[in-house]
């Protein structure tokens, strides 16, 4: 109710100001036609252009200075460096071109502002100028596109070279399940039609397929450092997207089909926790959490860095919390962990 009253008062005040401005205008009995800009109007607008130029440069510098810290730390996958380099070079080119063209645009807007008696020069065309401003963007953009395509094909090339670990990422509203191929590193056939919750067959594995028996279903993704992982993504219900930002990886999970992504993790969780950017970020977040804890607010426990798999497609009301922890560890640690996990066959047997 208070909000409605405040809003009404604000609207009435705005109408009153508008009406008063009109009365003020009508009371100015000057012969001059106010619809035509005078020299002083143009000059004033010219200065405003300069003001705006300073504003956009200022806000760019401010945003970089203030928000760079929320950017992701160094990539933790073999292809991540290449991906980041492409992004930073694109950024640098955009900023360089923006810096120059915005300055020119605003300066010329000021310099050639309208003045009484000044007439614009009629300038039909200039082949050389047009050639220059066409060929430079053509070369730069073609370079970026070719480099982008080359990087894309490198990243998206999924093959069985170097004995990759095969992992299925299964998405459903609103959680993830990971499935390992087990000792044979081969995933058993699966279909959503075979899902049998009562028998703990949550991913619909085909029990008649011998490859399914040793498959391992987990709620925490463990990856051995330095080993290529081929991910096979499935979705049970709607479009989801498997997003692993620290590894610069993202792939949609589409109901009715298997999508793939492959990468090699290069930095273990333990090593990443020592990365200066990560240390700084953890310190900052824990500072905020400590303040919340002092006020007795929720979500105030100290936080520790972990890699994460997030859903990056708005898939429903709990989309925001659809995530799974990823742990990158040494091969020995991984082997030890995977040996402790129950196979699909064992899980089914324990239910029966
Ligand atoms: Cu989702």
Tab-separated table of C-alpha atoms in Angstrom, residues 74-318:
chain	number	residue	atom	x	y	z
A	74	UNK	CA	43.468	-20.063	-15.287
A	75	UNK	CA	42.007	-22.956	-17.320
A	76	UNK	CA	42.348	-26.465	-15.855
A	77	UNK	CA	42.116	-28.402	-19.102
A	78	UNK	CA	44.531	-29.069	-21.946
A	79	UNK	CA	42.473	-27.132	-24.511
A	80	UNK	CA	41.509	-24.323	-22.094
A	81	UNK	CA	44.588	-22.188	-22.751
A	82	UNK	CA	43.894	-22.090	-26.481
A	83	UNK	CA	40.276	-21.144	-25.821
A	84	UNK	CA	41.225	-18.346	-23.410
A	85	UNK	CA	43.835	-16.990	-25.801
A	86	UNK	CA	41.226	-16.711	-28.564
A	87	UNK	CA	38.882	-14.888	-26.194
A	88	UNK	CA	41.532	-12.447	-24.948
A	89	UNK	CA	42.803	-11.630	-28.435
A	90	UNK	CA	39.191	-10.985	-29.568
A	91	UNK	CA	38.697	-8.784	-26.504
A	92	UNK	CA	41.920	-6.857	-27.190
A	93	UNK	CA	40.956	-6.179	-30.825
A	94	UNK	CA	37.456	-5.067	-29.852
A	95	UNK	CA	38.826	-2.709	-27.181
A	96	UNK	CA	41.495	-1.264	-29.468
A	97	UNK	CA	38.994	-0.573	-32.278
A	98	UNK	CA	36.384	0.759	-29.848
A	99	UNK	CA	38.899	3.070	-28.177
A	100	UNK	CA	39.844	4.684	-31.493
A	101	UNK	CA	36.477	4.756	-33.272
A	102	UNK	CA	34.542	6.102	-30.271
A	103	UNK	CA	37.059	8.918	-29.824
A	104	UNK	CA	36.881	9.814	-33.535
A	105	UNK	CA	33.085	9.556	-33.631
A	106	UNK	CA	32.590	11.891	-30.683
A	107	UNK	CA	35.388	14.297	-31.632
A	108	UNK	CA	34.063	14.779	-35.173
A	109	UNK	CA	30.540	15.157	-33.823
A	110	UNK	CA	31.864	18.096	-31.794
A	111	UNK	CA	34.205	19.540	-34.438
A	112	UNK	CA	31.667	19.627	-37.264
A	113	UNK	CA	28.701	20.713	-35.186
A	114	UNK	CA	26.138	22.957	-36.875
A	115	UNK	CA	27.015	26.647	-37.027
A	116	UNK	CA	25.181	29.554	-38.540
A	117	UNK	CA	26.346	30.049	-42.120
A	118	UNK	CA	28.470	26.882	-42.170
A	119	UNK	CA	27.660	24.555	-45.064
A	120	UNK	CA	28.436	20.846	-45.226
A	121	UNK	CA	30.879	19.786	-47.903
A	122	UNK	CA	29.362	17.511	-50.530
A	123	UNK	CA	31.672	14.519	-50.717
A	124	UNK	CA	30.400	11.824	-53.091
A	125	UNK	CA	32.919	9.004	-52.597
A	126	UNK	CA	36.549	8.069	-52.332
A	127	UNK	CA	37.570	4.660	-53.636
A	128	UNK	CA	40.801	4.505	-51.687
A	129	UNK	CA	39.142	5.307	-48.339
A	130	UNK	CA	36.364	2.800	-48.963
A	131	UNK	CA	38.912	0.166	-49.911
A	132	UNK	CA	40.847	0.765	-46.679
A	133	UNK	CA	37.859	0.620	-44.377
A	134	UNK	CA	36.577	-2.506	-46.094
A	135	UNK	CA	39.790	-4.491	-46.405
A	136	UNK	CA	41.013	-3.983	-42.818
A	137	UNK	CA	37.870	-5.435	-41.164
A	138	UNK	CA	37.793	-8.194	-43.812
A	139	UNK	CA	41.341	-9.288	-42.957
A	140	UNK	CA	40.880	-8.993	-39.180
A	141	UNK	CA	37.501	-10.754	-39.115
A	142	UNK	CA	38.568	-13.476	-41.543
A	143	UNK	CA	41.639	-14.057	-39.348
A	144	UNK	CA	39.537	-14.314	-36.192
A	145	UNK	CA	36.959	-16.581	-37.846
A	146	UNK	CA	39.600	-18.919	-39.304
A	147	UNK	CA	41.443	-19.076	-35.988
A	148	UNK	CA	38.116	-19.661	-34.213
A	149	UNK	CA	37.167	-22.475	-36.593
A	150	UNK	CA	40.588	-24.067	-36.183
A	151	UNK	CA	40.289	-23.878	-32.371
A	152	UNK	CA	36.716	-25.176	-32.520
A	153	UNK	CA	37.611	-28.227	-34.622
A	154	UNK	CA	40.572	-28.947	-32.320
A	155	UNK	CA	38.396	-28.793	-29.200
A	156	UNK	CA	35.426	-30.641	-30.690
A	157	UNK	CA	37.392	-33.508	-32.148
A	158	UNK	CA	36.244	-36.514	-30.145
A	159	UNK	CA	38.079	-39.772	-30.737
A	160	UNK	CA	39.288	-42.823	-28.874
A	161	UNK	CA	42.997	-42.029	-29.120
A	162	UNK	CA	45.129	-42.114	-25.919
A	163	UNK	CA	42.742	-44.487	-24.140
A	164	UNK	CA	40.196	-41.944	-22.840
A	165	UNK	CA	38.140	-42.548	-19.725
A	166	UNK	CA	34.485	-42.905	-20.752
A	167	UNK	CA	32.020	-41.095	-18.490
A	168	UNK	CA	28.319	-40.524	-18.948
A	169	UNK	CA	26.782	-37.349	-17.553
A	170	UNK	CA	23.083	-37.915	-17.026
A	171	UNK	CA	20.911	-34.839	-16.520
A	172	UNK	CA	17.452	-34.715	-15.030
A	173	UNK	CA	15.352	-32.117	-13.225
A	174	UNK	CA	17.264	-31.193	-11.054
A	175	UNK	CA	20.398	-33.200	-10.563
A	176	UNK	CA	23.291	-34.918	-12.273
A	177	UNK	CA	24.445	-38.516	-12.172
A	178	UNK	CA	27.784	-39.659	-13.542
A	179	UNK	CA	28.291	-43.174	-14.890
A	180	UNK	CA	31.663	-44.827	-15.386
A	181	UNK	CA	32.141	-47.803	-17.714
A	182	UNK	CA	33.720	-49.887	-14.937
A	183	UNK	CA	36.645	-52.290	-15.485
A	184	UNK	CA	36.001	-52.600	-19.231
A	185	UNK	CA	35.599	-48.795	-19.604
A	186	UNK	CA	32.539	-49.477	-21.791
A	187	UNK	CA	29.134	-48.045	-20.909
A	188	UNK	CA	26.236	-50.496	-21.005
A	189	UNK	CA	23.243	-49.640	-23.200
A	190	UNK	CA	20.597	-47.493	-21.568
A	191	UNK	CA	17.232	-46.005	-22.368
A	192	UNK	CA	14.820	-43.865	-20.391
A	193	UNK	CA	12.164	-46.539	-21.099
A	194	UNK	CA	14.087	-48.990	-18.905
A	195	UNK	CA	14.126	-46.745	-15.832
A	196	UNK	CA	12.898	-48.713	-12.829
A	197	UNK	CA	13.083	-46.620	-9.689
A	198	UNK	CA	11.894	-49.474	-7.427
A	199	UNK	CA	14.920	-51.516	-8.454
A	200	UNK	CA	17.318	-48.551	-8.259
A	201	UNK	CA	17.784	-48.563	-12.028
A	202	UNK	CA	17.621	-44.781	-12.094
A	203	UNK	CA	19.392	-44.281	-15.430
A	204	UNK	CA	17.518	-47.000	-17.311
A	205	UNK	CA	20.469	-49.357	-17.861
A	206	UNK	CA	19.805	-52.415	-19.995
A	207	UNK	CA	20.294	-55.312	-17.561
A	208	UNK	CA	20.639	-57.774	-20.423
A	209	UNK	CA	23.708	-55.927	-21.727
A	210	UNK	CA	26.845	-57.507	-20.166
A	211	UNK	CA	28.646	-54.144	-20.374
A	212	UNK	CA	26.137	-52.616	-17.947
A	213	UNK	CA	26.885	-54.946	-15.014
A	214	UNK	CA	30.163	-53.286	-13.979
A	215	UNK	CA	29.025	-49.700	-14.667
A	216	UNK	CA	29.397	-47.374	-11.691
A	217	UNK	CA	26.845	-44.663	-10.872
A	218	UNK	CA	27.965	-41.793	-8.671
A	219	UNK	CA	26.852	-38.377	-7.468
A	220	UNK	CA	30.356	-36.904	-7.343
A	221	UNK	CA	32.545	-36.811	-10.420
A	222	UNK	CA	36.148	-37.921	-9.879
A	223	UNK	CA	38.669	-37.504	-12.700
A	224	UNK	CA	42.307	-38.590	-12.810
A	225	UNK	CA	44.607	-35.681	-13.747
A	226	UNK	CA	46.249	-35.855	-17.170
A	227	UNK	CA	43.916	-38.512	-18.585
A	228	UNK	CA	41.621	-37.659	-21.454
A	229	UNK	CA	37.923	-37.996	-20.588
A	230	UNK	CA	35.230	-38.565	-23.205
A	231	UNK	CA	31.894	-37.426	-21.835
A	232	UNK	CA	28.621	-38.802	-23.212
A	233	UNK	CA	25.696	-36.626	-22.172
A	234	UNK	CA	22.071	-37.720	-21.866
A	235	UNK	CA	18.976	-35.990	-20.536
A	236	UNK	CA	15.918	-37.600	-19.043
A	237	UNK	CA	13.408	-34.802	-19.423
A	238	UNK	CA	14.194	-31.386	-20.885
A	239	UNK	CA	17.181	-29.570	-22.380
A	240	UNK	CA	20.015	-29.211	-19.873
A	241	UNK	CA	23.558	-28.096	-20.466
A	242	UNK	CA	26.611	-29.613	-18.833
A	243	UNK	CA	28.825	-26.643	-17.988
A	244	UNK	CA	32.257	-27.121	-16.438
A	245	UNK	CA	33.565	-23.546	-16.425
A	246	UNK	CA	37.029	-24.244	-14.979
A	247	UNK	CA	37.669	-26.676	-17.828
A	248	UNK	CA	36.172	-24.327	-20.433
A	249	UNK	CA	33.674	-27.014	-21.371
A	250	UNK	CA	29.986	-26.907	-22.132
A	251	UNK	CA	27.652	-29.213	-24.028
A	252	UNK	CA	23.872	-29.379	-24.230
A	253	UNK	CA	22.142	-32.499	-22.898
A	254	UNK	CA	19.274	-33.278	-25.239
A	255	UNK	CA	16.465	-35.764	-24.504
A	256	UNK	CA	16.560	-38.655	-26.974
A	257	UNK	CA	20.158	-38.311	-28.075
A	258	UNK	CA	23.732	-38.610	-26.823
A	259	UNK	CA	25.948	-35.539	-27.100
A	260	UNK	CA	29.677	-35.604	-26.474
A	261	UNK	CA	32.542	-33.503	-25.206
A	262	UNK	CA	36.116	-34.448	-24.481
A	263	UNK	CA	38.861	-32.820	-22.439
A	264	UNK	CA	41.949	-33.603	-20.413
A	265	UNK	CA	42.035	-32.140	-16.877
A	266	UNK	CA	45.506	-30.752	-16.171
A	267	UNK	CA	45.292	-29.326	-12.632
A	268	UNK	CA	44.197	-31.310	-9.583
A	269	UNK	CA	41.701	-29.864	-7.092
A	270	UNK	CA	44.489	-29.710	-4.475
A	271	UNK	CA	46.751	-27.743	-6.852
A	272	UNK	CA	43.921	-25.408	-7.877
A	273	UNK	CA	43.260	-24.575	-4.226
A	274	UNK	CA	46.798	-23.128	-4.130
A	275	UNK	CA	46.348	-20.998	-7.275
A	276	UNK	CA	46.743	-17.314	-6.198
A	277	UNK	CA	43.497	-16.255	-7.950
A	278	UNK	CA	41.578	-19.045	-6.244
A	279	UNK	CA	43.156	-18.310	-2.842
A	280	UNK	CA	42.162	-14.652	-3.242
A	281	UNK	CA	38.605	-15.573	-4.269
A	282	UNK	CA	38.148	-18.014	-1.368
A	283	UNK	CA	39.408	-15.346	1.032
A	284	UNK	CA	36.964	-12.781	-0.354
A	285	UNK	CA	33.972	-15.124	-0.219
A	286	UNK	CA	34.833	-16.304	3.278
A	287	UNK	CA	35.090	-12.655	4.346
A	288	UNK	CA	31.490	-12.135	3.193
A	289	UNK	CA	30.424	-15.388	4.843
A	290	UNK	CA	32.060	-14.438	8.133
A	291	UNK	CA	30.017	-11.230	8.163
A	292	UNK	CA	26.844	-13.240	7.514
A	293	UNK	CA	27.791	-15.686	10.267
A	294	UNK	CA	28.208	-12.798	12.709
A	295	UNK	CA	24.609	-11.783	11.960
A	296	UNK	CA	23.434	-15.386	12.283
A	297	UNK	CA	22.341	-15.573	8.633
A	298	UNK	CA	22.186	-18.891	6.686
A	299	UNK	CA	24.783	-20.058	4.108
A	300	UNK	CA	27.602	-18.660	6.173
A	301	UNK	CA	29.858	-21.714	6.630
A	302	UNK	CA	33.428	-21.222	5.387
A	303	UNK	CA	33.726	-22.245	1.734
A	304	UNK	CA	36.428	-24.328	0.120
A	305	UNK	CA	37.158	-24.299	-3.605
A	306	UNK	CA	35.926	-27.229	-5.684
A	307	UNK	CA	35.496	-27.715	-9.387
A	308	UNK	CA	31.871	-27.892	-10.327
A	309	UNK	CA	29.543	-29.163	-13.022
A	310	UNK	CA	26.627	-26.786	-13.440
A	311	UNK	CA	23.496	-26.815	-15.535
A	312	UNK	CA	23.630	-23.897	-17.945
A	313	UNK	CA	20.159	-24.138	-19.489
A	314	UNK	CA	17.234	-22.736	-17.579
A	315	UNK	CA	15.481	-26.069	-17.149
A	316	UNK	CA	12.962	-25.377	-14.380
A	317	UNK	CA	12.455	-23.929	-10.920
A	318	UNK	CA	15.479	-25.575	-9.263
